[in-house]
Short mmCIF file of C-alpha atoms and ligand atoms in Angstrom, two decimals:
data_model
loop_
_atom_site.label_atom_id
_atom_site.label_comp_id
_atom_site.label_asym_id
_atom_site.label_seq_id
_atom_site.Cartn_x
_atom_site.Cartn_y
_atom_site.Cartn_z
CA MET A 206 111.89 167.90 186.82
CA PRO A 207 108.77 169.90 187.70
CA THR A 208 106.26 167.96 185.58
CA ASN A 209 106.76 164.57 187.19
CA LYS A 210 104.44 163.65 190.04
CA ALA A 211 105.11 160.37 191.77
CA ALA A 212 103.46 158.02 194.23
CA VAL A 213 105.22 155.28 196.19
CA ILE A 214 103.56 152.01 197.23
CA GLY A 215 105.31 150.24 200.12
CA THR A 216 107.28 152.19 202.72
CA GLY A 217 109.65 149.53 204.11
CA TYR A 218 113.43 149.89 203.78
CA ILE A 219 113.52 150.05 199.98
CA GLY A 220 110.40 152.27 199.74
CA ALA A 221 112.15 154.72 202.07
CA ALA A 222 115.23 154.61 199.80
CA HIS A 223 113.09 155.49 196.75
CA ILE A 224 111.45 158.37 198.64
CA GLU A 225 114.83 159.74 199.71
CA ALA A 226 116.10 159.49 196.12
CA LEU A 227 113.04 161.29 194.74
CA ALA A 228 113.48 164.05 197.29
CA ARG A 229 117.14 164.38 196.24
CA ILE A 230 116.30 164.76 192.54
CA GLY A 231 113.33 167.07 193.10
CA VAL A 232 110.48 164.86 191.85
CA GLN A 233 107.31 165.78 193.67
CA ILE A 234 105.90 162.90 195.76
CA LYS A 235 102.14 163.33 195.88
CA ALA A 236 101.25 160.29 197.97
CA VAL A 237 102.41 157.10 199.63
CA ALA A 238 100.45 153.90 200.26
CA ASP A 239 101.12 151.05 202.66
CA THR A 240 98.88 148.41 204.24
CA ASN A 241 100.69 149.48 207.41
CA ILE A 242 99.23 153.01 207.39
CA GLY A 243 101.31 153.95 210.45
CA ASN A 244 104.53 153.51 208.44
CA ALA A 245 103.09 155.51 205.54
CA GLU A 246 102.13 158.37 207.87
CA VAL A 247 105.54 158.50 209.56
CA ILE A 248 107.42 158.75 206.25
CA ALA A 249 104.86 161.14 204.76
CA GLY A 250 105.37 163.42 207.76
CA ARG A 251 109.15 163.30 207.36
CA TYR A 252 109.05 164.32 203.69
CA ASN A 253 105.99 166.54 203.81
CA ILE A 254 103.97 164.24 201.53
CA LYS A 255 100.26 165.15 201.49
CA GLY A 256 98.51 161.88 200.55
CA THR A 257 98.61 158.71 202.66
CA TYR A 258 96.59 155.60 201.81
CA GLN A 259 96.16 152.10 203.13
CA ASP A 260 94.70 150.91 199.81
CA TYR A 261 96.83 151.66 196.75
CA ARG A 262 93.76 151.39 194.45
CA GLU A 263 92.16 154.33 196.21
CA MET A 264 95.41 156.27 195.73
CA LEU A 265 95.48 155.50 191.99
CA GLU A 266 91.87 156.74 191.73
CA ASN A 267 92.38 159.98 193.68
CA GLU A 268 95.85 161.29 192.93
CA ASP A 269 97.07 163.36 189.99
CA ILE A 270 100.32 161.49 189.24
CA ASN A 271 102.30 160.26 186.22
CA SER A 272 104.48 157.61 187.87
CA VAL A 273 104.32 154.96 190.56
CA HIS A 274 107.15 153.23 192.46
CA ILE A 275 106.28 149.70 193.58
CA CYS A 276 108.22 148.80 196.73
CA THR A 277 106.00 146.09 198.24
CA PRO A 278 106.74 142.40 198.90
CA ASN A 279 107.23 140.43 195.67
CA ASN A 280 103.81 138.75 195.42
CA MET A 281 102.10 142.15 195.08
CA HIS A 282 104.24 143.37 192.15
CA TYR A 283 102.21 141.81 189.34
CA GLU A 284 98.78 142.91 190.51
CA ILE A 285 99.91 146.46 191.31
CA ALA A 286 102.04 146.90 188.16
CA MET A 287 99.10 145.74 186.03
CA ALA A 288 96.74 148.20 187.73
CA VAL A 289 99.29 151.02 187.27
CA VAL A 290 99.99 150.43 183.57
CA GLU A 291 96.28 150.02 182.85
CA LYS A 292 95.89 153.53 184.26
CA LYS A 293 98.55 154.63 181.73
CA LEU A 294 101.06 155.57 184.42
CA ASN A 295 104.81 154.95 184.25
CA VAL A 296 106.12 152.42 186.73
CA LEU A 297 109.39 151.73 188.51
CA CYS A 298 109.02 148.33 190.17
CA GLU A 299 111.27 146.60 192.67
CA LYS A 300 112.72 143.30 191.50
CA PRO A 301 111.47 140.70 190.73
CA LEU A 302 109.08 142.28 188.25
CA SER A 303 106.67 139.46 189.12
CA LEU A 304 106.81 135.92 190.50
CA THR A 305 106.82 134.19 187.07
CA ALA A 306 108.08 134.73 183.53
CA GLU A 307 104.50 134.35 182.32
CA GLN A 308 103.28 137.24 184.47
CA SER A 309 106.24 139.41 183.47
CA ALA A 310 105.61 138.73 179.78
CA ALA A 311 102.04 139.94 180.28
CA LEU A 312 103.31 143.10 182.00
CA CYS A 313 105.74 143.85 179.14
CA LYS A 314 102.88 143.52 176.67
CA GLU A 315 100.49 145.69 178.68
CA ALA A 316 103.09 148.44 179.27
CA LYS A 317 103.76 148.58 175.53
CA ARG A 318 100.02 148.60 174.70
CA ASN A 319 99.49 151.57 177.05
CA SER A 320 102.66 153.37 175.89
CA VAL A 321 104.09 153.70 179.39
CA LEU A 322 107.63 153.24 180.63
CA GLY A 323 108.22 150.18 182.80
CA ALA A 324 111.47 149.84 184.76
CA VAL A 325 112.81 147.39 187.35
CA ASN A 326 115.23 148.30 190.13
CA PHE A 327 118.47 146.55 189.15
CA ASN A 328 120.29 149.34 190.93
CA TYR A 329 123.87 147.98 190.89
CA ARG A 330 124.09 149.15 187.27
CA TYR A 331 124.29 152.71 188.54
CA TYR A 332 127.70 152.78 190.21
CA PRO A 333 130.12 155.02 188.27
CA ALA A 334 132.77 152.25 188.25
CA VAL A 335 130.26 149.77 186.81
CA GLN A 336 129.32 152.14 183.99
CA HIS A 337 133.02 152.90 183.40
CA ALA A 338 133.53 149.14 182.90
CA ARG A 339 130.57 148.99 180.51
CA GLY A 340 131.95 151.96 178.58
CA LEU A 341 135.35 150.25 178.25
CA ILE A 342 133.75 147.06 176.96
CA LYS A 343 131.61 148.97 174.45
CA THR A 344 134.76 150.40 172.90
CA ASN A 345 136.34 146.92 172.84
CA GLY A 346 138.62 147.88 175.73
CA ILE A 347 139.27 144.34 176.99
CA GLY A 348 139.08 142.39 173.73
CA LYS A 349 136.81 139.36 173.29
CA ILE A 350 135.15 138.41 176.57
CA ASN A 351 136.00 134.80 177.44
CA ILE A 352 135.13 134.41 181.11
CA VAL A 353 132.64 136.15 183.45
CA ILE A 354 132.62 135.14 187.11
CA GLY A 355 131.53 136.49 190.48
CA ASN A 356 129.17 136.20 193.35
CA TYR A 357 126.61 137.91 195.54
CA LEU A 358 127.01 137.01 199.21
CA GLN A 359 125.05 138.05 202.30
CA ASP A 360 124.71 136.79 205.87
CA TRP A 361 121.39 138.14 207.11
CA LEU A 362 119.77 134.66 206.87
CA LEU A 363 122.65 132.70 208.45
CA TYR A 364 120.79 131.56 211.59
CA ASP A 365 117.64 129.50 211.66
CA THR A 366 116.10 132.27 213.76
CA ASP A 367 116.46 134.68 210.82
CA TYR A 368 113.04 135.00 209.23
CA ASN A 369 111.24 137.43 206.93
CA TRP A 370 108.50 137.42 204.26
CA ARG A 371 111.12 136.60 201.60
CA LEU A 372 111.30 133.04 203.01
CA ASP A 373 107.63 132.31 202.30
CA PRO A 374 107.44 131.09 198.66
CA LYS A 375 103.89 132.42 198.32
CA VAL A 376 105.17 135.93 199.08
CA GLY A 377 108.82 135.89 197.97
CA GLY A 378 108.55 133.37 195.10
CA LYS A 379 109.79 129.81 194.43
CA SER A 380 113.44 130.88 194.35
CA ARG A 381 115.08 132.97 197.08
CA ALA A 382 118.90 133.42 197.04
CA ILE A 383 118.96 133.17 193.24
CA ALA A 384 115.91 135.38 192.56
CA ASP A 385 116.58 137.86 195.35
CA ILE A 386 120.29 138.49 194.82
CA GLY A 387 121.58 136.14 192.08
CA SER A 388 119.31 138.02 189.66
CA HIS A 389 121.27 141.21 190.45
CA TRP A 390 124.49 139.42 189.47
CA CYS A 391 122.99 138.06 186.23
CA ASP A 392 121.61 141.48 185.33
CA LEU A 393 124.95 143.14 186.04
CA ALA A 394 126.91 140.50 184.09
CA GLN A 395 124.63 140.89 181.06
CA HIS A 396 124.47 144.68 181.25
CA VAL A 397 128.21 145.23 181.61
CA SER A 398 129.31 142.56 179.11
CA GLY A 399 126.52 143.32 176.62
CA LEU A 400 126.06 139.53 176.35
CA LYS A 401 122.99 137.43 177.09
CA ILE A 402 123.17 134.34 179.31
CA THR A 403 122.02 131.43 177.14
CA ASP A 404 122.45 128.30 179.30
CA VAL A 405 122.69 127.50 183.00
CA MET A 406 123.69 124.53 185.13
CA ALA A 407 122.80 124.96 188.79
CA ASP A 408 123.35 123.36 192.16
CA LEU A 409 121.15 124.75 194.95
CA LEU A 410 121.23 124.20 198.69
CA THR A 411 118.77 124.88 201.49
CA VAL A 412 120.95 124.96 204.61
CA HIS A 413 118.06 125.32 207.05
CA LYS A 414 115.31 122.84 206.26
CA GLU A 415 113.25 124.55 208.95
CA ARG A 416 113.40 128.07 210.37
CA LYS A 417 111.97 129.67 213.46
CA GLN A 418 109.53 132.46 212.71
CA ALA A 419 109.30 134.98 215.54
CA LYS A 420 105.90 136.53 216.31
CA GLY A 421 105.36 139.96 214.71
CA GLU A 422 106.75 141.56 211.57
CA MET A 423 110.48 140.97 210.80
CA LEU A 424 112.03 143.48 208.44
CA THR A 425 114.81 142.51 205.98
CA PHE A 426 118.27 142.72 207.62
CA LYS A 427 116.74 142.98 211.14
CA LYS A 428 117.65 140.57 213.96
CA ALA A 429 115.02 138.67 215.93
CA ASP A 430 114.38 139.72 219.51
CA ALA A 431 116.26 137.36 221.89
CA ASP A 432 113.08 136.70 223.95
CA ALA A 433 110.81 136.17 220.94
CA GLU A 434 108.38 133.23 220.74
CA TYR A 435 108.88 131.16 217.60
CA THR A 436 106.89 128.95 215.24
CA GLN A 437 108.81 126.24 213.34
CA ILE A 438 108.41 126.72 209.53
CA PRO A 439 109.58 124.22 206.84
CA MET A 440 111.79 125.82 204.15
CA THR A 441 111.50 125.15 200.41
CA THR A 442 113.61 127.96 198.95
CA GLU A 443 117.40 127.92 198.58
CA ASP A 444 119.88 129.67 200.90
CA TYR A 445 122.69 129.17 198.36
CA GLY A 446 123.03 128.57 194.63
CA GLY A 447 126.14 127.81 192.56
CA VAL A 448 125.57 128.27 188.82
CA LEU A 449 127.68 127.62 185.71
CA VAL A 450 126.66 129.97 182.89
CA ARG A 451 127.24 130.22 179.14
CA PHE A 452 126.97 133.46 177.20
CA GLU A 453 125.80 134.10 173.65
CA ASN A 454 129.36 134.71 172.33
CA GLY A 455 130.59 131.36 173.70
CA ALA A 456 132.05 132.88 176.87
CA ARG A 457 131.82 130.76 180.01
CA GLY A 458 131.27 131.79 183.60
CA MET A 459 129.99 130.96 187.04
CA PHE A 460 128.55 132.72 190.02
CA CYS A 461 127.23 131.88 193.43
CA ALA A 462 124.55 133.58 195.47
CA SER A 463 124.38 132.97 199.21
CA GLN A 464 122.44 134.49 202.09
CA VAL A 465 124.20 132.38 204.72
CA SER A 466 127.85 133.54 204.39
CA ALA A 467 128.92 134.99 207.76
CA GLY A 468 130.57 138.37 207.52
CA GLN A 469 129.48 139.04 203.93
CA LYS A 470 126.86 141.77 204.17
CA CYS A 471 126.16 142.77 200.60
CA ARG A 472 129.11 141.48 198.57
CA ILE A 473 128.37 141.58 194.88
CA ARG A 474 131.46 141.09 192.74
CA LEU A 475 131.86 140.85 188.98
CA GLU A 476 135.00 139.84 187.08
CA LEU A 477 135.32 139.84 183.30
CA TYR A 478 138.30 138.27 181.55
CA GLY A 479 138.88 139.33 177.94
CA SER A 480 141.44 138.41 175.29
CA ASP A 481 143.39 141.65 176.03
CA SER A 482 142.73 142.54 179.67
CA SER A 483 140.44 142.00 182.66
CA LEU A 484 138.03 144.02 184.78
CA SER A 485 137.00 143.46 188.36
CA TRP A 486 134.42 145.35 190.43
CA ASP A 487 133.51 144.65 194.03
CA HIS A 488 130.67 146.30 195.97
CA GLY A 489 132.95 146.30 199.04
CA ASP A 490 135.10 148.91 197.24
CA ALA A 491 132.36 150.25 194.97
CA ASN A 492 134.17 153.42 193.89
CA SER A 493 137.04 151.52 192.26
CA LEU A 494 137.45 149.41 189.14
CA TRP A 495 140.47 147.14 188.75
CA ILE A 496 141.93 146.71 185.28
CA GLY A 497 144.14 143.64 184.96
CA LYS A 498 146.92 143.45 182.34
CA ARG A 499 149.22 140.63 181.30
CA ASP A 500 151.97 143.05 180.24
CA GLY A 501 152.71 146.26 182.10
CA ASN A 502 151.11 147.45 185.31
CA CYS A 503 147.58 146.73 186.39
CA GLU A 504 145.50 149.85 187.13
CA THR A 505 142.81 150.91 189.55
CA VAL A 506 140.38 153.50 188.22
CA THR A 507 138.79 155.50 191.01
CA LYS A 508 135.47 157.29 190.79
CA SER A 509 135.78 160.75 189.31
CA PRO A 510 133.35 162.92 187.34
CA VAL A 511 136.26 164.29 185.30
CA ASP A 512 138.69 161.40 184.82
CA MET A 513 136.30 158.54 184.07
CA ASN A 514 134.95 157.77 180.63
CA GLU A 515 131.63 159.32 179.58
CA GLN A 516 129.48 156.47 180.96
CA GLY A 517 131.23 156.41 184.35
CA ALA A 518 131.37 160.20 184.71
CA ALA A 519 127.62 160.45 184.03
CA MET A 520 126.96 158.56 187.29
CA ALA A 521 129.42 160.55 189.44
CA HIS A 522 128.06 163.71 191.07
CA TYR A 523 130.75 164.59 193.61
CA PRO A 524 134.48 165.21 193.05
CA ALA A 525 137.04 162.39 193.18
CA GLY A 526 137.83 161.34 196.73
CA HIS A 527 134.20 161.77 197.81
CA PRO A 528 132.71 158.24 197.85
CA GLU A 529 129.23 157.78 196.35
CA GLY A 530 127.36 154.77 197.65
CA TYR A 531 124.10 152.83 197.76
CA PRO A 532 121.66 155.77 198.18
CA SER A 533 123.36 157.46 195.22
CA VAL A 534 122.75 154.53 192.89
CA ILE A 535 119.04 154.54 193.73
CA LYS A 536 119.16 158.27 192.99
CA ASN A 537 120.93 157.63 189.66
CA MET A 538 118.32 155.06 188.72
CA CYS A 539 115.47 157.46 189.52
CA LEU A 540 117.20 160.21 187.53
CA ASP A 541 117.53 157.85 184.55
CA PHE A 542 113.88 156.77 184.86
CA TYR A 543 112.52 160.33 184.91
CA ASN A 544 114.88 161.51 182.16
CA CYS A 545 113.58 158.67 179.99
CA ILE A 546 109.98 159.72 180.72
CA THR A 547 110.76 163.35 179.89
CA ARG A 548 112.64 162.50 176.68
CA GLY A 549 110.14 159.83 175.67
CA LYS A 550 112.84 157.25 174.99
CA GLU A 551 114.89 154.65 176.78
CA SER A 552 118.51 155.33 177.76
CA GLY A 553 120.21 151.96 177.37
CA THR A 554 121.19 152.04 181.05
CA LEU A 555 117.65 151.80 182.42
CA PRO A 556 116.65 148.26 183.49
CA THR A 557 113.32 147.87 181.69
CA PHE A 558 110.38 145.49 182.13
CA GLU A 559 112.05 143.40 179.39
CA ASP A 560 115.14 143.08 181.62
CA GLY A 561 112.91 142.07 184.54
CA TYR A 562 111.22 139.45 182.35
CA CYS A 563 114.66 138.19 181.24
CA GLN A 564 115.66 137.64 184.89
CA ASN A 565 112.47 135.62 185.52
CA ARG A 566 113.44 133.36 182.61
CA ILE A 567 116.99 132.91 183.94
CA VAL A 568 115.70 132.14 187.46
CA GLU A 569 113.20 129.61 186.11
CA ALA A 570 115.93 127.93 184.02
CA ILE A 571 118.15 127.75 187.13
CA LEU A 572 115.38 126.11 189.19
CA GLU A 573 114.74 123.61 186.41
CA SER A 574 118.46 122.87 186.04
CA SER A 575 118.78 122.17 189.76
CA ARG A 576 115.67 119.95 189.72
CA ARG A 577 116.85 117.93 186.72
CA SER A 578 120.62 118.13 187.39
CA CYS A 579 121.43 119.17 183.84
CA TRP A 580 122.17 122.17 181.62
CA VAL A 581 119.03 124.16 180.75
CA ARG A 582 118.67 126.65 177.90
CA VAL A 583 117.33 130.11 178.82
CA GLU A 584 114.46 131.10 176.53
CA ASN A 585 115.69 134.27 174.78
C1 LIG B 1674 117.72 141.36 200.59
O1 LIG B 1674 118.45 140.22 200.23
C2 LIG B 1674 118.04 142.54 199.67
O2 LIG B 1674 117.37 143.64 200.20
C3 LIG B 1674 117.62 142.34 198.21
O3 LIG B 1674 116.22 142.13 198.09
C4 LIG B 1674 118.04 143.55 197.40
O4 LIG B 1674 117.65 143.43 196.07
C5 LIG B 1674 119.57 143.72 197.53
O5 LIG B 1674 120.00 144.83 196.79
C6 LIG B 1674 119.98 143.87 198.97
O6 LIG B 1674 119.46 142.77 199.71
#
């Protein structure tokens, strides 16, 4: 892809994953920006990237690029994405697209007005087994979908000494477990089933009403230093959310999102029950898809670029028996994004700004449902 020239803003753990993916697919990275210029310089050195900036605006002024990856904390997404689309550059933004549905609606409008492609990193779509499931459903492989259930569980916020910018509502947003990881589940459920979530009924819990913030920067998934000095911080965002959901075809479902489930590191699981058969995918065994049958034997489809259906095979780059994991799905997403730019049209797999906006509306409906203890309709 010689014509694409990218810049990456934010060089924390997910920024580094984008940079690695771009290097793998051969998109030229012209510059990186980070308020922590030391981080930007280290990663630029590793990948031989020429431009390093502390101020992303300066980078947008100076660099000859056609795309920008936004990998900063959540509260920066809106301002940066707006600046990028106003410069008529394509943008791949980390989730959430912005902190509110109102801001995301404005971004969708502005991206359209400037004829640029806007995408949001709902990366779990890009596992071969997930796309195989979507392909099966598209060809009516499991019959009418009646039930969709699952969860997304983590444990990196189990202790009250676990702290990070995501816990500050001004930086991370008003919702945490639901917006940070529940949104991945909702996106996956909608993308694979092809059905929109129309109503939600939620029950949220903040396990730690206060947390101890250690001095200095704490990266996501990192443990606090045992000798650290702490400040006590009141918590307003949820550690856990249980949500009943209804889909546009009348299907029912439920999911829970938790960041305080010991032993569960990154456990996203989706189960779909149709009138003919069932599908189950679990991130813990990401290269497999279980197909459940009432009559005859159940099957497990394993990742294979030759034996999977067209949608699954398109995401598999190594032979069967060679697992493809998290870095490969970021790579698949970047490939999809740049192919869409080159072809000048969306692929159907790419999570767009519209999908990011949709997740803001679901998250806001979930917060309202929990506040009012009732079913809330998602604006669609
Ligand atoms: C932290 O909970 C986090 O990094 C999320 O922000 C990501 O979206 C998820 O994929 C992994 O966990």
